[in-house]
XYZ file of C-alpha atoms in Angstrom:
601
model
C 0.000 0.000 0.000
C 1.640 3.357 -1.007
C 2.521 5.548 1.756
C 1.083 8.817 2.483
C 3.471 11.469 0.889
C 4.241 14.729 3.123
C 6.977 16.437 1.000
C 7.643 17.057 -2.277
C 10.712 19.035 -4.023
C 10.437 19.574 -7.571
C 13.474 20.944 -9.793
C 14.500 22.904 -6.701
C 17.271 25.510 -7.156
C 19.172 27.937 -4.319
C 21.671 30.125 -5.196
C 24.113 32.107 -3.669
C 25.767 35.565 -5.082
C 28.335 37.074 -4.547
C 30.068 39.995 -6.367
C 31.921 37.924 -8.430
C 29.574 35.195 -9.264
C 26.441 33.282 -8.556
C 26.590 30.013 -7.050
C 24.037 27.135 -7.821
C 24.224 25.695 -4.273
C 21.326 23.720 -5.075
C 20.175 22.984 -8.690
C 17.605 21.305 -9.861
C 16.695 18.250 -7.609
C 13.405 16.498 -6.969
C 12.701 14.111 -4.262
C 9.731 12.941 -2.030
C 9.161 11.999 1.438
C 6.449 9.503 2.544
C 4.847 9.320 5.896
C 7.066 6.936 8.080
C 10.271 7.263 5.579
C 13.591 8.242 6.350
C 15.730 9.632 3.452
C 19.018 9.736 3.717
C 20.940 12.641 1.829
C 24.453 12.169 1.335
C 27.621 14.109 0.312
C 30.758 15.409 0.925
C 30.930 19.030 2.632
C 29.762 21.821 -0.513
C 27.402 19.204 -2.099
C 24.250 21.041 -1.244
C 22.602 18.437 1.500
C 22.291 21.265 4.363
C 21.404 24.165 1.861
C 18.705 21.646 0.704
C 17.324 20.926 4.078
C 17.772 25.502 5.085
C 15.567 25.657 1.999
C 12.645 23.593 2.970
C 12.904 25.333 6.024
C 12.836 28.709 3.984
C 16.022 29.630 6.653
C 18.439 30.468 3.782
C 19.854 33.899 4.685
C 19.094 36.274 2.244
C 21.111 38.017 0.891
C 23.181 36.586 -0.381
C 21.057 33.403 -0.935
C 18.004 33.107 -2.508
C 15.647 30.326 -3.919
C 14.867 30.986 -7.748
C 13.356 27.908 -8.623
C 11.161 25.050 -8.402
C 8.454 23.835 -5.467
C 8.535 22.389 -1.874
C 5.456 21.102 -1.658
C 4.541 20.300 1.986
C 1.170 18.434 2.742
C 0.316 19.793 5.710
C -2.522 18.010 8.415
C -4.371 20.775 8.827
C -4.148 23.254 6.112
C -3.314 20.699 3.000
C -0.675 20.992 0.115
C 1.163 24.115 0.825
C 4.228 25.567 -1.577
C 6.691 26.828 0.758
C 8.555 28.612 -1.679
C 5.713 31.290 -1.831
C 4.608 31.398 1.837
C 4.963 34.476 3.543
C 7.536 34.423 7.067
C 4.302 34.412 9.358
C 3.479 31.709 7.869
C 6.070 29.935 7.435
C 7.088 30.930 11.384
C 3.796 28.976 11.818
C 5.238 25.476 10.858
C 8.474 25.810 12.002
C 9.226 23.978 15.168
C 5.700 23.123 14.437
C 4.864 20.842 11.930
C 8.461 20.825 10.209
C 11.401 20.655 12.939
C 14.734 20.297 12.637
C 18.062 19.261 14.526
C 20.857 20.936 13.716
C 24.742 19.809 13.547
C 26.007 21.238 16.213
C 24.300 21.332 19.133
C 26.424 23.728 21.240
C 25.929 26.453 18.720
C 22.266 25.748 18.667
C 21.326 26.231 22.059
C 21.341 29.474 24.049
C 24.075 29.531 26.417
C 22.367 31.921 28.566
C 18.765 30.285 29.202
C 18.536 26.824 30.838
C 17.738 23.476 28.751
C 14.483 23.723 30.208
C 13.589 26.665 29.440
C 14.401 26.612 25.724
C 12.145 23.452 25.091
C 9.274 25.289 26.984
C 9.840 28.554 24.948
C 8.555 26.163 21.410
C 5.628 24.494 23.470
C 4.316 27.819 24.642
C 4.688 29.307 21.123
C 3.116 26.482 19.106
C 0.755 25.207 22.067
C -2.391 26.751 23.956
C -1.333 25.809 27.344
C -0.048 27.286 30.788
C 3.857 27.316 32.191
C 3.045 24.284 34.430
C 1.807 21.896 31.686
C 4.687 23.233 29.412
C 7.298 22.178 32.197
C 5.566 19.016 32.702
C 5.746 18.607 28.692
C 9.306 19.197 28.743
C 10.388 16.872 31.429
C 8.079 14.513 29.891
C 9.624 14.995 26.581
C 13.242 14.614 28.521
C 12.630 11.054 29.704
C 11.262 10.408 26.261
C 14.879 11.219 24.763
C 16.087 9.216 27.656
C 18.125 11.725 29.443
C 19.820 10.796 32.928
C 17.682 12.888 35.803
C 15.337 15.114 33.648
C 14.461 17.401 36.267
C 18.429 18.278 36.665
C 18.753 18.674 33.050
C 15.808 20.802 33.127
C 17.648 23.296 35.055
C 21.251 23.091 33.766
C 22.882 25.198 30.885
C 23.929 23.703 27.822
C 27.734 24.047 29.186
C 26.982 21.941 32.013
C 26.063 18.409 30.112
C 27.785 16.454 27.539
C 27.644 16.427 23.780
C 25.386 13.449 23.820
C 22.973 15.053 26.440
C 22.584 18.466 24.204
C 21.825 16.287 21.101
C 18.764 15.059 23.112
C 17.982 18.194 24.491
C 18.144 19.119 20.470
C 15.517 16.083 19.632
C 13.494 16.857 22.667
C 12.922 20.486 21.053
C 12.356 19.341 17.848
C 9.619 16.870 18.917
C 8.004 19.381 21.691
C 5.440 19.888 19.165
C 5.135 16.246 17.516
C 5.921 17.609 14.066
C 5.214 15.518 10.229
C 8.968 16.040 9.193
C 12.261 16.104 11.143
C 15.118 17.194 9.359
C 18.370 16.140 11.110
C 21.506 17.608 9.758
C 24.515 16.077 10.878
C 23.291 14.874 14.427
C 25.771 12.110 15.122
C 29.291 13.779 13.382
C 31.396 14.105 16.757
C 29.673 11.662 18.803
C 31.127 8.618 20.355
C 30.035 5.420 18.540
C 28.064 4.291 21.465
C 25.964 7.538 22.419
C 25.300 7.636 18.287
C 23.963 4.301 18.276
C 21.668 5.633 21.307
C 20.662 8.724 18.995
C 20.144 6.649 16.227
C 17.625 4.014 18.031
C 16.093 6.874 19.468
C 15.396 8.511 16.530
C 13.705 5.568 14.999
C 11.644 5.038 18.055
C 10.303 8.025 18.126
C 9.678 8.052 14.278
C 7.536 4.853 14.599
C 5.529 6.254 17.798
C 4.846 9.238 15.775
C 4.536 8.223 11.955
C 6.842 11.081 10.646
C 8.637 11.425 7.797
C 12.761 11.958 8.383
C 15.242 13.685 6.284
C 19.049 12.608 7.732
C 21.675 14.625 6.213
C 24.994 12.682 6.892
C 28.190 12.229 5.169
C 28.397 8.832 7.126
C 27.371 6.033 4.861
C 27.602 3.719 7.195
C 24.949 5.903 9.547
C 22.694 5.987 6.419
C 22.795 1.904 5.877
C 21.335 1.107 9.643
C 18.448 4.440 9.312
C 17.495 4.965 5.668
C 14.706 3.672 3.774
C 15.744 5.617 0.853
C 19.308 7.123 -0.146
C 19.959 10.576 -2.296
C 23.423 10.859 -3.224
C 24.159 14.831 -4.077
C 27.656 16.318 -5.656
C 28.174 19.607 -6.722
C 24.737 20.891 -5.947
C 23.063 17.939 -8.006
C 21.340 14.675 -7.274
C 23.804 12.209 -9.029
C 21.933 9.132 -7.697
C 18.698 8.168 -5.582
C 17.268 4.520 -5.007
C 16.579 2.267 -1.771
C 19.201 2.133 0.266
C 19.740 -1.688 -0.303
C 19.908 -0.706 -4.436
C 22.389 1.710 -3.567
C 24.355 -0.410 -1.256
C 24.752 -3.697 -2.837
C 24.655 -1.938 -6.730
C 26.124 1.541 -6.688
C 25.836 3.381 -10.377
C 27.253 6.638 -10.227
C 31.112 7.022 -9.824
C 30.842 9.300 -6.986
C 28.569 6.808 -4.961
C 31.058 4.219 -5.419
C 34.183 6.371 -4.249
C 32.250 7.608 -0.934
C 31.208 4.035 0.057
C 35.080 3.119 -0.518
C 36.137 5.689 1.518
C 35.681 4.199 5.109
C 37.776 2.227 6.359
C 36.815 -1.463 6.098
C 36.450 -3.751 9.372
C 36.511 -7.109 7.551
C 39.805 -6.665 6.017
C 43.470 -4.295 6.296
C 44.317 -2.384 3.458
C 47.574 -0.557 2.260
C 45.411 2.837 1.977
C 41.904 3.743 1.499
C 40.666 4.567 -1.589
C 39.002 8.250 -2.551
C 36.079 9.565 -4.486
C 39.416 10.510 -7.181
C 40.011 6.675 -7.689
C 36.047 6.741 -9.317
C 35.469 9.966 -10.560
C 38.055 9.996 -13.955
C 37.464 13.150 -15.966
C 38.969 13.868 -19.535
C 40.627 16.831 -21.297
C 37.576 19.129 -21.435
C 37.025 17.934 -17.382
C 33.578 15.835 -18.396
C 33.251 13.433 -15.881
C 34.129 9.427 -17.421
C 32.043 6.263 -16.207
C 33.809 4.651 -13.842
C 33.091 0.580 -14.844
C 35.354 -0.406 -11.729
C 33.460 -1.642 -8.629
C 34.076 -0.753 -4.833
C 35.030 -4.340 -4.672
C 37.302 -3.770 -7.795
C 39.406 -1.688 -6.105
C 39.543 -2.664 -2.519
C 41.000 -6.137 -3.388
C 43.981 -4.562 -4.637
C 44.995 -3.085 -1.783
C 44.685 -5.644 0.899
C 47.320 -6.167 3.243
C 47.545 -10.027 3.821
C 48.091 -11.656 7.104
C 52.291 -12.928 6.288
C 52.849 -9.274 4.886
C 51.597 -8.000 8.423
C 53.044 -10.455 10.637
C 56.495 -9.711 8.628
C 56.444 -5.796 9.436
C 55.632 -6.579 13.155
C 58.610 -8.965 13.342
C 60.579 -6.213 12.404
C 59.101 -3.429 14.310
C 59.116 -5.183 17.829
C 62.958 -5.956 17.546
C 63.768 -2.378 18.285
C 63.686 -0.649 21.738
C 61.112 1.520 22.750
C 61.107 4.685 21.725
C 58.578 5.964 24.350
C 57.691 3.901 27.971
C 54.881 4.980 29.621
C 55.334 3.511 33.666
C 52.240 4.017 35.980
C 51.166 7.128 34.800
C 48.565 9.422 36.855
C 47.309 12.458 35.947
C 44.308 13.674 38.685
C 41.798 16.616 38.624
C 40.958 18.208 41.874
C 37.229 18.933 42.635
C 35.223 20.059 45.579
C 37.372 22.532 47.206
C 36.569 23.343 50.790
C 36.818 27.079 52.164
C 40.618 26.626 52.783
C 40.868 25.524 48.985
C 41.702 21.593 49.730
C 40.804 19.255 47.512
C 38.009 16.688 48.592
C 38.129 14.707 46.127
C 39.743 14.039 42.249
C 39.176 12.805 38.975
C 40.917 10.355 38.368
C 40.897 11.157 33.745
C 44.764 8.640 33.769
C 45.164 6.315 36.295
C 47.911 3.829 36.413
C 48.899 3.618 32.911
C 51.523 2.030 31.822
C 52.779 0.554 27.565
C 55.574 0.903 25.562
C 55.577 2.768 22.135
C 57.840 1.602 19.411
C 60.275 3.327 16.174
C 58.130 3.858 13.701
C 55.383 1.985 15.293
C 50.982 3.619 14.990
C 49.956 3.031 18.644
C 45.611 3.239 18.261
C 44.089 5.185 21.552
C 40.717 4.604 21.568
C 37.626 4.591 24.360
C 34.657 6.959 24.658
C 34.784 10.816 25.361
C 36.239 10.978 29.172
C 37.943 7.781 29.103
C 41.303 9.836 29.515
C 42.540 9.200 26.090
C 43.054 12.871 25.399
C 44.359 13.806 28.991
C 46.571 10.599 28.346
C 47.914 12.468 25.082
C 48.578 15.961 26.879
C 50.099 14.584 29.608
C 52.707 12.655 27.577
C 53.629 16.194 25.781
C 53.561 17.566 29.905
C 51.250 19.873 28.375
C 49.179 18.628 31.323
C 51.607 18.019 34.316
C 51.065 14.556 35.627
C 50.352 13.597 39.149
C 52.531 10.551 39.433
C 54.679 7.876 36.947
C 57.151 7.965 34.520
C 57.121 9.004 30.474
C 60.285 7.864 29.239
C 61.348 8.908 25.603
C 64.434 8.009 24.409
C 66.035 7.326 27.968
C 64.943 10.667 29.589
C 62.548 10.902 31.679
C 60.432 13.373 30.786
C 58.468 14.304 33.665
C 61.904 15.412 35.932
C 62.746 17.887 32.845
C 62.920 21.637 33.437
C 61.358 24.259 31.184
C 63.735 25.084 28.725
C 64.717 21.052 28.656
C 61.169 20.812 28.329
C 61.005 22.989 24.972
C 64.139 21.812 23.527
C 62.450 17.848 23.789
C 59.313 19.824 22.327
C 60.939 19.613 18.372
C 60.846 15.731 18.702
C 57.545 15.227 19.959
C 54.496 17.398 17.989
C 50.698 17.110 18.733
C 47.863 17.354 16.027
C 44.903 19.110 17.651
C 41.520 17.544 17.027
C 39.951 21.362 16.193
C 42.802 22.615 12.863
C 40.381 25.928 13.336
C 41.124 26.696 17.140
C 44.579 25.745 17.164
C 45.549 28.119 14.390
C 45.646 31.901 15.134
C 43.155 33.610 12.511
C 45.398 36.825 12.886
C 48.670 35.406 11.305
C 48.611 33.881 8.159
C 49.386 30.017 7.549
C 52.936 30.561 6.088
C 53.879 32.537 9.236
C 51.843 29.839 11.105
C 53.704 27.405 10.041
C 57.026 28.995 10.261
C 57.243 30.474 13.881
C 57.879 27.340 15.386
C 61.082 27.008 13.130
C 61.975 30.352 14.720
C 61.697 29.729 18.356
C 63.572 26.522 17.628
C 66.276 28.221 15.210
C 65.918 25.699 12.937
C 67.805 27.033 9.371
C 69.723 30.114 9.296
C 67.112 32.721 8.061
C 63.242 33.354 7.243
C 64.592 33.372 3.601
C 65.300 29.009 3.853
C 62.579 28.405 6.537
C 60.263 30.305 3.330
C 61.335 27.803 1.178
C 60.902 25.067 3.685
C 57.263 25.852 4.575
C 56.624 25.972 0.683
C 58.033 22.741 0.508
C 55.818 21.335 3.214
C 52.693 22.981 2.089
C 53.382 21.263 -1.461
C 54.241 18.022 0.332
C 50.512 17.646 1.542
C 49.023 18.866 -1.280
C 48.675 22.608 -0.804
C 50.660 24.996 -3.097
C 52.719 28.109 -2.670
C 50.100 30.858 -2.844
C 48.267 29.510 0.602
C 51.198 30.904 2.320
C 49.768 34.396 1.943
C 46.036 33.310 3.112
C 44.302 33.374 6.724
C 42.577 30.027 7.991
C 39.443 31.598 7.454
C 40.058 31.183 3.898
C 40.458 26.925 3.891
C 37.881 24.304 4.190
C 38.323 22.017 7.186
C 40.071 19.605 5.642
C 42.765 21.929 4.434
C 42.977 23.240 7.934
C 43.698 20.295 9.328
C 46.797 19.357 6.432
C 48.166 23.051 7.594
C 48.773 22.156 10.959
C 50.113 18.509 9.948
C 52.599 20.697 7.966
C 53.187 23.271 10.924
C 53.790 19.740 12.675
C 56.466 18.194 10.404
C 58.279 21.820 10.228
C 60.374 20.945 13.248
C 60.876 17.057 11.899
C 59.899 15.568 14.694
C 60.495 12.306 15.235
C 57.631 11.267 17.284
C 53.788 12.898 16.536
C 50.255 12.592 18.482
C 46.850 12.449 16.418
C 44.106 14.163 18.782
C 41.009 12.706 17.013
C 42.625 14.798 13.595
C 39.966 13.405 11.471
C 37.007 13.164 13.889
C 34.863 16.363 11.931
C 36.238 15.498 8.368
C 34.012 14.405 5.417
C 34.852 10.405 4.863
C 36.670 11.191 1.401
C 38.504 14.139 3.132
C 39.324 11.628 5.892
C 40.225 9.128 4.110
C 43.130 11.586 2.110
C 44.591 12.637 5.394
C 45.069 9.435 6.869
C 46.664 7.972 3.523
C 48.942 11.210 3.603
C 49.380 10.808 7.332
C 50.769 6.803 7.078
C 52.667 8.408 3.749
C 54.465 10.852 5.507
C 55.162 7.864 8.201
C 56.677 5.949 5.494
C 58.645 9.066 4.405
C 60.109 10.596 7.546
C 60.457 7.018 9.559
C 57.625 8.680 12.436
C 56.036 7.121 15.660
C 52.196 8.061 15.947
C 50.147 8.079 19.124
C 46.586 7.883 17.240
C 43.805 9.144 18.715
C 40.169 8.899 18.252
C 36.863 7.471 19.424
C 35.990 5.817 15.841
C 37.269 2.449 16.040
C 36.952 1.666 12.488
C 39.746 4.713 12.323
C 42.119 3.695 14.689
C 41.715 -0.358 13.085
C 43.102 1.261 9.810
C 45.683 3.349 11.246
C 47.391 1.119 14.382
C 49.549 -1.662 14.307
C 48.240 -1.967 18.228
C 45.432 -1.122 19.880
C 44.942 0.441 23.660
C 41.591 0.784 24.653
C 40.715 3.071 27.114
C 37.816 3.220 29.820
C 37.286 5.762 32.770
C 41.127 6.139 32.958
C 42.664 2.991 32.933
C 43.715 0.492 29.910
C 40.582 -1.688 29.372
C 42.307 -3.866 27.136
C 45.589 -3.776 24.635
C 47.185 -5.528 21.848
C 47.407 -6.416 18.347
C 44.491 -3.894 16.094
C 42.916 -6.772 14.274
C 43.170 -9.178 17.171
C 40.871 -6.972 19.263
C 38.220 -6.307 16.484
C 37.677 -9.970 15.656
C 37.818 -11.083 19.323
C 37.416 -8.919 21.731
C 38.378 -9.671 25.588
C 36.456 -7.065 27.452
C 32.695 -6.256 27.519
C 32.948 -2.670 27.078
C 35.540 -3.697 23.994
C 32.599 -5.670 22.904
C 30.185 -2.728 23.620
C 32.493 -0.640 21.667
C 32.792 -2.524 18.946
C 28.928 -3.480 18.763
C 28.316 0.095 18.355
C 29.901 0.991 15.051
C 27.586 1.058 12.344
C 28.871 -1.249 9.620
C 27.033 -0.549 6.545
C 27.086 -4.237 5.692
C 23.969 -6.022 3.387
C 23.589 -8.737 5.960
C 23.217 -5.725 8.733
C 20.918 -3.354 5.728
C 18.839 -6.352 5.173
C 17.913 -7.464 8.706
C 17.156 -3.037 9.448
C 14.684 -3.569 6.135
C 13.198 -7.013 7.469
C 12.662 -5.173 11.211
C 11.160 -2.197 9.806
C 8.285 -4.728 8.005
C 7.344 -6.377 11.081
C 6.830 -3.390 12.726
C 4.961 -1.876 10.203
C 2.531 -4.659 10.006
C 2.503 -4.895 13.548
C-alpha cells in the first residue's frame, strides 16, 4: 500500500551571489518523502545536503542566498498541500518547530548559552501550544525522559555548558519533537559523537519516528549511519542529485562514480588495506574535465589493496625488535574537585590512572575509548602539556616528567601534537605561512626566514597545498585543508615522534580518508612514531599496528588492532565494537526485514 506522501521538491534551485559570481548551491533536484520514511541525503561538505534541508525550512539567509526555482510542496494536516517557496515568514514561522522541525549539527551552537535546557524546550511548546507554564514544564520533562536523558528534572535546570555532547543532542531532539511535528530534518546529528551515544541517537530517533509516523530527512556524510536508518538514499555532488534509489539498491549496486568512491572511503572492518581509496580513484574526468564512467566496482578496487596476514606479521617482526622509543610507567594524571573554604581538595578525577605501555620506532599506537575515558588527557600529559600527578614518560632514555622548562622545549621539536579542532589551534590573525614557520623560529631551525620560506613551501606542497596559501588566513580553507596546515606546521620541526588528537574526527569520509593515507605516507617518508587518537574504532583499526583501549582512565584492554576487532576480551571492547555502524547487506537487510514487522505490527 503506497505511503502517504508529506513532502515534495520539484526541480529545486538555491543560489548564492556574490560579487563575483552566482553560485548554484542547489540545482535542480526532486525528491519525495512519505509518511514513516527516512531519506538519507548524502555528500561530501559543498554538495548542497544542508542548503537543501535551510531551503525547505525557507532559513536560507538572504542576501546573499536566494531560492529561484522550483516547489517544496509540503502536505500539511491541517491546512493541505502548501508551496513553501511562496509562503509568507508568518506563515512559514507557523510550521516551524511546528509541523516541520529540525536538529541541527552542532548542538552547542544551537542552544542558548544563557537560558537553561528547560527553558528553551518550553519557549517552542508555549509558542506552538495553547497551554499554561506548568503543563509546558511538565511537557518538557516529559519529553526529557522520552529522549532518555539521565535525571530530567536536573537537566531541566542546567545550561547547555553543564552536560555532555550526547545530552545536548537530546535536548536538540526533545525540542524538535516538543510539538510532535510531520517532518524532522536532522543535519549532521551524530558527526562528533562517540560510537556508542550515536547508536543511542540513532535508536532513538527511529523510536520516536515509529511512535509518531513522521517522515525523516538525515543529512549525513556517514554512509555507514545511512545503511542502519534509511529507507531511501539521495546521493548529491556539486549541488546535483547524481543518484537516488533504496538504500539496499544503492548499497549492494552503486551506479554513479561518486557513490562508489564515498562508500570506498571508510575504512573497512573485515579486512586491512595498504590505503583507502578516494572519491578521485572513481570519478576519472577527460581533457575538457567531463566526468568518465567509472566501470570499476568498490570491490574492484579494494581487493587490490589488501594487506595479507604474512605481509603483516612480517612488518611486526621487524618493528618489535627495536627498543622503545617511548615507555609509559604508571602514569597518573588527577583533577581536583570540591574545594573546601581553605581551597583543599576533597576529592579528584581520576581522567589517567595507572597507565603504563611501551611505544615503538616507527610503530601507529591506536588510543581509543569513549569521550572521558582519559585518552586525550593521556595524550597531553605525555607532551607535559598537562603536568602529571605521578609515573614515569620515558622517551628516548629521559625521563620526561623530571625535565625543566627550557629542557622541556628543547624535547618539544621531537615530539608534535595534532589538535583535534585545525580551526582553534591556528591563530586567525597570522597567516598560515607565518603559522607554520614560527615554530622554526623559536627553535632556530635554518639560518634565516629566507630558507625556513622555502621550507614551509616545501611542506605545504608536500601535503598537497601549493605556494600561494602561504599568503592566506585560515578563514580562507575548508576544514580539511585546515587540518593538512597544521600537519605541515607539525612536520616543520621534523619531529620524530607525533600525536593524532582525534585529527579526522569532523572530516568528510573522502577528506578523511586523504589525510590518513597522507598521514601513514608521511610515516613511510620521515620514519615517524604516531600516538593515534580517536573514538571511531573503524579509524584507529586502519591506522594502528596496536590497539589500547581506554575506559574511565585505565587500559581496558591492549594488543594487536585486528586481534581486538575480531575477538574482543572485554565487555565494554565488545560494547564498543557493537556500536559501530557497519554498513554491511547482511546488517541493511535485517534493518529492512525489522522495519516490516513493525509496520505490520
Amino acid at each position: 500500500m503506497a505511503k502517504e506522501t508529506l513532502l515534495e521538491i520539484k526541480n529545486l534551485v538555491t543560489e548564492f551571489r556574490t560579487e563575483d559570481e552566482t553560485v548554484k548551491a542547489v540545482n535542480d533536484i526532486s525528491f519525495t518523502l512519505s509518511k514513516g520514511e527516512t531519506i538519507g541525503i548524502v555528500g561530501e561538505s559543498g554538495s548542497g545536503k544542508s542548503v537543501t534541508s535551510l531551503s525547505v525550512m525557507r532559513l536560507i539567509p538572504n542576501p546573499p542566498g536566494k531560492i529561484t526555482g522550483g516547489e517544496i510542496i509540503y502536505h500539511s494536516k491541517t491546512k493541505g498541500p502548501l508551496d513553501l517557496v511562496t509562503l509568507s515568514e508568518k506563515e512559514m514561522r507557523a510550521l516551524r518547530g511546528n509541523e516541520i522541525a529540525m536538529i541541527f549539527q552542532e548542538p552547542m551552537t544551537s542552544l542558548n548559552p544563557v537560558y537553561t535546557c528547560g527553558d528553551q524546550v518550553m519557549e517552542a511548546i508555549l509558542l506552538h501550544q495553547k497551554c499554561s507554564t506548568k503543563e509546558a514544564k511538565e511537557k518538557t520533562i516529559a519529553l526529557f525522559n522520552e529522549v532518555q536523558l539521565p535525571r530530567p528534572e536536573a537537566i531541566f535546570d542546567s545550561y547547555p555548558h553543564q552536560i555532555s555532547g550526547g545530552q545536548k543532542q537530546r535536548v536538540m531532539i526533545a525540542m524538535a519533537m516538543s510539538c510532535q511535528p510531520n517532518i524532522l530534518i536532522a543535519d549532521e546529528p551524530t558527526t562528533a559523537l562517540d560510537v556508542t551515544v550515536q547508536a543511542t541517537i540513532l535508536d532513538l530517533m527511529l523510536k520516536l519516528q515509529r511512535e509518531h509516523e513522521m517522515g525523516i530527512m538525515f543529512i549525513t556524510h556517514d554512509l555507514g549511519v545511512i545503511a542502519e536508518l534509511a529507507d531511501k538514499v539521495v546521493v548529491m555532488y556539486k549541488g546535483k542529485i547524481v543518484e537516488q534509489g533504496t538504500v539496499l539498491e544503492i548499497f549492494s549496486n552503486p551506479q554513479h562514480p561518486y557513490t562508489k568512491g564515498l562508500l570506498a572511503c571508510r575504512p573497512p572492518l573485515n579486512k586491512r588495506l595498504h590505503w583507502l581509496p578516494t572519491v578521485a580513484d572513481f570519478m576519472k574526468t577527460n581533457d575538457s574535465g567531463e566526468m568518465i564512467e567509472s566501470s570499476q566496482s568498490v570491490a574492484d578496487v579494494t581487493e587490490k589493496l589488501v594487506v595479507t596476514k604474512q605481509e603483516r606479521e612480517e612488518a611486526h617482526k621487524k618493528l618489535y625488535a627495536k627498543e622503545p622509543i617511548l615507555q609509559i610507567k604508571n602514569l597518573k594524571t588527577y583533577f581536583p574537585i570540591k574545594k573546601g573554604i581553605f581551597g583543599k581538595a576533597k576529592d579528584h578525577v581520576r581522567a589517567v590512572d595507572d597507565v603504563s605501555f611501551d611505544v615503538y620506532p616507527g610503530e601507529t599506537l591506536g588510543l581509543v575509548g569513549e569521550s572521558g575515558c582519559g585518552k586525550t588527557t593521556l595524550g597531553r600529559t605525555v607532551l607535559r602539556l598537562i603536568e602529571p600527578t605521578g609515573g614515569e614518560v620515558i622517551f628516548n632514555g629521559k625521563n620526561i616528567t623530571t625535565l625543566g622548562t627550557k629542557e622541556m622545549r628543547d624535547l618539544r621539536k621531537d615530539i608534535q601534537i595534532i589538535f583535534q579542532d585545525p580551526y582553534s589551534s591556528l591563530n586567525p590573525r597570522i597567516t598560515i605561512g607565518q603559522a607554520i614557520m614560527e615554530p622554526m623560529q623559536v627553535h632556530g631551525i635554518l639560518e634565516n626566514d629566507k630558507a625556513r620560506k622555502e621550507r614551509v613551501i616545501e611542506l605545504l606542497q608536500r601535503v598537497n597545498m601549493n605556494e600561494s596559501h602561504f599568503y592566506r588566513y585560515p578563514h580562507e580553507f575548508s576544514g580539511g585543508q585546515r587540518q593538512r596546515i597544521c600537519i605541515a606546521r607539525a612536520l616543520a620541526l621534523r619531529p620524530k615522534f607525533i600525536i593524532c588528537d582525534e585529527s579526522v574526527s569532523a572530516l568528510d569520509v573522502s577528506v578523511q580518508a586523504q589525510v590518513l593515507n597522507l598521514l601513514n605516507e608521511l610515516k613511510r617518508e620521515f620514519d615517524f612514531t604516531y600516538i593515534f587518537i580517536s573514538h571511531d574504532l573503524s579509524v584507529v583499526k586502519f591506522m594502528s599496528d596496536r590497539m589500547v583501549v581506554m575506559n574511565k582512565g585505565k587500559v581496558e584492554e591492549m594488543g594487536d588492532a585486528d586481534s581486538i576487532y575480531t575477538n574482543p576480551q572485554s565487555e565494554y571492547t565488545k560494547k564498543l565494537i557493537g556500536a559501530i555502524p557497519k554498513g554491511q547487506l547482511e546488517d541493511i537487510k535485517a534493518s529492512i526485514e525489522k522495519k516490516k514487522q513493525f509496520h505490520t505490527a
